[in-house]
Amino acid sequence: QKEVEQDPGPLSVPEGAIVSLNCTYSNSAFQYFMWYRQYSRKGPELLMYTYSSGNKEDGRFTAQVDKSSKYISLFIRDSQPSDSATYLCAMSHTDKLIFGTGTRLQVFP
Amino acid sequence: GAVVSQHPSWVICKSGTSVKIECRSLDFQATTMFWYRQFPKQSLMLMATSNEGSKATYEQGVEKDKFLINHASLTLSTLTVTSAHPEDSSFYICSARDDQSSYNSPLHFGNGTRLTVT
């Protein structure tokens, strides 16, 4: 079993839709949770960073962490074609990050 | 914000030759940098942790003699793929963490190097 599971998609939604991206994990020691966005042939860029359980909102993005269920989510409101990218969840309890496989999102006009 | 510069962004080499990839932190110091490899439609896999002033730490299954890492200064780490073969073709990405931030703060990534070995 992988430490971090993420549906690779692709996920295709119309512009303006609410997008829900999710990851599950098996290591209960994980305490730090991140979402990165990666455009094709580029390095990942940090979107959200949360510690332990709870919600965090930043503009159109909301990150949720449920440590009891070992489940994290990223919601994107009013999705735009420019949001089309691969979204990677990442988590850690040490200085190393463990990544999910990434979910490819396509937002069509 | 913290910027990590990676060079080259794209390289083609012949089988048996060596390729060097540079990773620089432009506006912060990084005692530790990380090197990842990403195959198409797959996740980032950590290859090694690069430490300034000491030997790199390699993940299980990564050949240290094939992937040479040199962390010469607090702003520069290099990855050399020696005697490259077609199966080494991949997307190599470096990342760094600002020394001023905590050990568990997010990593900043370079834009990656696409290596193609013919």
Short mmCIF file of C-alpha atoms in Angstrom, two decimals:
data_model
loop_
_atom_site.label_atom_id
_atom_site.label_comp_id
_atom_site.label_asym_id
_atom_site.label_seq_id
_atom_site.Cartn_x
_atom_site.Cartn_y
_atom_site.Cartn_z
CA GLN A 1 0.00 0.00 0.00
CA LYS A 2 1.32 3.42 -0.94
CA GLU A 3 1.75 5.92 1.86
CA VAL A 4 -0.26 8.49 -0.08
CA GLU A 5 -3.06 7.66 -2.50
CA GLN A 6 -4.43 10.11 -5.03
CA ASP A 7 -6.74 9.52 -7.97
CA PRO A 8 -4.78 10.43 -11.10
CA GLY A 9 -7.88 11.53 -13.01
CA PRO A 10 -8.15 13.13 -15.47
CA LEU A 11 -10.91 15.29 -14.06
CA SER A 12 -12.70 17.44 -16.60
CA VAL A 13 -15.08 20.21 -15.46
CA PRO A 14 -16.74 23.25 -17.03
CA GLU A 15 -15.59 26.74 -16.19
CA GLY A 16 -17.17 28.00 -12.99
CA ALA A 17 -17.57 24.56 -11.41
CA ILE A 18 -16.47 23.67 -7.91
CA VAL A 19 -13.63 21.17 -8.01
CA SER A 20 -12.87 18.70 -5.25
CA LEU A 21 -9.49 16.98 -5.14
CA ASN A 22 -8.64 14.39 -2.51
CA CYS A 23 -5.87 12.29 -1.03
CA THR A 24 -5.81 9.55 1.54
CA TYR A 25 -2.81 8.43 3.50
CA SER A 26 -1.79 5.62 5.79
CA ASN A 27 0.91 7.11 8.03
CA SER A 28 -0.73 8.62 11.09
CA ALA A 29 2.52 10.46 11.88
CA PHE A 30 1.97 12.93 9.04
CA GLN A 31 1.25 16.36 10.48
CA TYR A 32 2.03 18.80 7.67
CA PHE A 33 -0.07 18.80 4.53
CA MET A 34 0.46 20.66 1.30
CA TRP A 35 -1.08 21.06 -2.11
CA TYR A 36 1.08 21.87 -5.10
CA ARG A 37 0.05 22.80 -8.62
CA GLN A 38 2.19 21.63 -11.51
CA TYR A 39 1.81 22.87 -15.05
CA SER A 40 3.12 20.72 -17.86
CA ARG A 41 6.93 20.59 -17.99
CA LYS A 42 7.26 22.86 -14.95
CA GLY A 43 8.17 22.38 -11.33
CA PRO A 44 5.47 22.23 -8.65
CA GLU A 45 4.35 25.48 -7.05
CA LEU A 46 2.94 25.64 -3.55
CA LEU A 47 -0.78 26.40 -3.26
CA MET A 48 -1.72 25.58 0.31
CA TYR A 49 0.05 24.53 3.50
CA THR A 50 -1.77 23.31 6.59
CA TYR A 51 -0.77 21.84 9.90
CA SER A 52 -2.84 19.11 11.56
CA SER A 53 -6.63 18.98 11.13
CA GLY A 54 -8.85 21.81 10.05
CA ASN A 55 -9.64 24.12 7.17
CA LYS A 56 -7.66 26.84 5.47
CA GLU A 57 -8.93 29.22 2.84
CA ASP A 58 -6.99 31.34 0.37
CA GLY A 59 -9.00 33.06 -2.30
CA ARG A 60 -10.77 30.46 -4.41
CA PHE A 61 -8.88 27.61 -2.73
CA THR A 62 -9.85 25.78 0.46
CA ALA A 63 -7.79 23.01 2.00
CA GLN A 64 -9.28 20.56 4.48
CA VAL A 65 -7.49 18.03 6.65
CA ASP A 66 -9.24 15.25 8.56
CA LYS A 67 -6.56 13.39 10.45
CA SER A 68 -9.05 11.00 12.04
CA SER A 69 -9.97 9.72 8.58
CA LYS A 70 -6.50 10.25 7.12
CA TYR A 71 -8.09 12.27 4.35
CA ILE A 72 -7.25 15.66 2.86
CA SER A 73 -9.08 17.73 0.28
CA LEU A 74 -8.56 20.76 -1.90
CA PHE A 75 -11.58 22.67 -3.15
CA ILE A 76 -11.39 25.13 -6.01
CA ARG A 77 -14.35 27.51 -6.39
CA ASP A 78 -15.28 29.22 -9.64
CA SER A 79 -12.77 27.16 -11.56
CA GLN A 80 -11.03 28.79 -14.52
CA PRO A 81 -9.35 27.36 -17.61
CA SER A 82 -6.07 28.63 -16.15
CA ASP A 83 -6.57 26.18 -13.26
CA SER A 84 -5.97 23.33 -15.70
CA ALA A 85 -2.91 21.57 -14.31
CA THR A 86 -1.87 18.60 -12.22
CA TYR A 87 -2.52 18.97 -8.50
CA LEU A 88 -0.24 17.09 -6.13
CA CYS A 89 -0.88 16.52 -2.48
CA ALA A 90 2.16 16.20 -0.24
CA MET A 91 2.65 15.50 3.42
CA SER A 92 5.38 15.05 5.95
CA HIS A 93 6.32 14.53 9.56
CA THR A 94 10.05 14.99 9.00
CA ASP A 95 11.95 17.21 6.60
CA LYS A 96 11.01 14.96 3.64
CA LEU A 97 7.86 15.35 1.61
CA ILE A 98 5.87 12.37 0.37
CA PHE A 99 3.82 13.10 -2.73
CA GLY A 100 0.66 11.68 -4.17
CA THR A 101 0.60 10.74 -7.83
CA GLY A 102 -1.18 13.96 -8.75
CA THR A 103 -4.64 14.56 -10.23
CA ARG A 104 -4.80 16.04 -13.70
CA LEU A 105 -7.51 18.70 -13.89
CA GLN A 106 -8.91 20.19 -17.06
CA VAL A 107 -11.30 23.14 -16.92
CA PHE A 108 -12.98 23.78 -20.23
CA PRO A 109 -14.59 27.11 -21.24
CA GLY B 1 9.12 34.79 -2.64
CA ALA B 2 11.79 32.12 -2.53
CA VAL B 3 13.07 31.25 -5.98
CA VAL B 4 14.88 28.11 -7.03
CA SER B 5 16.59 28.19 -10.39
CA GLN B 6 17.41 24.98 -12.24
CA HIS B 7 19.58 24.67 -15.32
CA PRO B 8 19.38 23.43 -17.99
CA SER B 9 15.65 23.09 -18.49
CA TRP B 10 16.11 20.56 -21.26
CA VAL B 11 19.01 18.42 -22.38
CA ILE B 12 19.59 15.63 -24.86
CA CYS B 13 22.67 13.47 -24.55
CA LYS B 14 24.04 10.31 -26.05
CA SER B 15 24.11 7.05 -24.17
CA GLY B 16 27.28 6.69 -22.10
CA THR B 17 27.89 10.39 -21.58
CA SER B 18 27.43 12.38 -18.38
CA VAL B 19 25.09 15.28 -17.74
CA LYS B 20 25.28 17.88 -14.99
CA ILE B 21 22.20 19.66 -13.66
CA GLU B 22 22.49 22.75 -11.48
CA CYS B 23 20.12 23.91 -8.78
CA ARG B 24 20.46 27.34 -7.22
CA SER B 25 18.53 29.10 -4.49
CA LEU B 26 18.45 32.69 -5.70
CA ASP B 27 17.33 34.70 -2.69
CA PHE B 28 17.88 32.42 0.26
CA GLN B 29 20.42 30.02 1.69
CA ALA B 30 19.72 26.31 1.70
CA THR B 31 21.88 23.91 3.65
CA THR B 32 19.64 21.12 2.41
CA MET B 33 18.31 20.55 -1.09
CA PHE B 34 16.33 17.65 -2.42
CA TRP B 35 16.49 15.96 -5.82
CA TYR B 36 13.39 14.33 -7.28
CA ARG B 37 12.71 12.35 -10.43
CA GLN B 38 9.35 12.27 -12.15
CA PHE B 39 8.35 9.86 -14.91
CA PRO B 40 5.40 10.72 -17.17
CA LYS B 41 2.07 10.67 -15.35
CA GLN B 42 3.76 9.60 -12.14
CA SER B 43 4.48 11.31 -8.89
CA LEU B 44 7.70 12.92 -7.72
CA MET B 45 10.05 10.35 -6.28
CA LEU B 46 12.74 11.53 -3.91
CA MET B 47 16.17 10.46 -5.10
CA ALA B 48 18.50 12.03 -2.60
CA THR B 49 18.96 14.71 0.01
CA SER B 50 21.85 17.04 -0.69
CA ASN B 51 23.67 18.51 2.29
CA GLU B 52 26.10 21.40 2.09
CA GLY B 53 29.48 20.38 3.39
CA SER B 54 28.72 16.69 3.72
CA LYS B 55 27.77 13.66 1.67
CA ALA B 56 24.37 13.34 0.13
CA THR B 57 21.85 10.87 1.51
CA TYR B 58 20.38 8.59 -1.14
CA GLU B 59 17.00 6.89 -1.06
CA GLN B 60 16.79 3.15 -1.30
CA GLY B 61 17.34 1.91 -4.82
CA VAL B 62 19.12 5.03 -6.06
CA GLU B 63 22.70 4.39 -7.16
CA LYS B 64 24.99 6.94 -5.57
CA ASP B 65 27.78 6.26 -8.06
CA LYS B 66 25.47 6.93 -10.95
CA PHE B 67 23.80 10.04 -9.59
CA LEU B 68 26.59 12.17 -8.17
CA ILE B 69 25.55 15.05 -5.97
CA ASN B 70 27.75 17.95 -4.96
CA HIS B 71 26.47 20.67 -2.66
CA ALA B 72 29.30 23.15 -3.04
CA SER B 73 27.77 26.14 -1.31
CA LEU B 74 24.68 27.26 0.56
CA THR B 75 23.04 28.24 -2.72
CA LEU B 76 24.18 25.59 -5.19
CA SER B 77 23.70 21.86 -5.56
CA THR B 78 24.52 19.84 -8.67
CA LEU B 79 23.32 16.45 -9.84
CA THR B 80 25.49 14.61 -12.36
CA VAL B 81 23.99 11.66 -14.18
CA THR B 82 27.02 9.56 -15.09
CA SER B 83 27.16 7.13 -18.01
CA ALA B 84 23.57 7.96 -18.87
CA HIS B 85 21.33 5.36 -20.47
CA PRO B 86 17.94 5.69 -22.14
CA GLU B 87 16.21 4.45 -18.98
CA ASP B 88 17.59 7.51 -17.17
CA SER B 89 15.45 9.71 -19.39
CA SER B 90 13.13 11.53 -17.03
CA PHE B 91 12.18 14.87 -15.52
CA TYR B 92 14.58 15.81 -12.72
CA ILE B 93 13.43 18.44 -10.23
CA CYS B 94 15.34 20.01 -7.38
CA SER B 95 13.89 21.69 -4.35
CA ALA B 96 15.16 23.65 -1.40
CA ARG B 97 14.05 24.93 1.94
CA ASP B 98 15.09 28.29 3.30
CA ASP B 99 17.50 27.88 6.20
CA GLN B 100 15.53 30.58 8.01
CA SER B 101 12.37 28.46 8.01
CA SER B 102 11.51 25.39 10.07
CA TYR B 103 12.44 21.86 9.02
CA ASN B 104 8.84 21.05 8.10
CA SER B 105 8.06 24.17 6.10
CA PRO B 106 7.13 23.71 2.42
CA LEU B 107 9.76 23.14 -0.21
CA HIS B 108 10.39 25.50 -3.11
CA PHE B 109 10.90 23.78 -6.43
CA GLY B 110 12.90 24.54 -9.51
CA ASN B 111 11.30 24.25 -12.93
CA GLY B 112 12.88 20.91 -13.61
CA THR B 113 15.23 19.48 -16.21
CA ARG B 114 13.95 17.19 -18.90
CA LEU B 115 16.68 14.70 -19.74
CA THR B 116 16.50 12.62 -22.88
CA VAL B 117 19.19 10.00 -23.46
CA THR B 118 19.44 8.69 -26.99
#
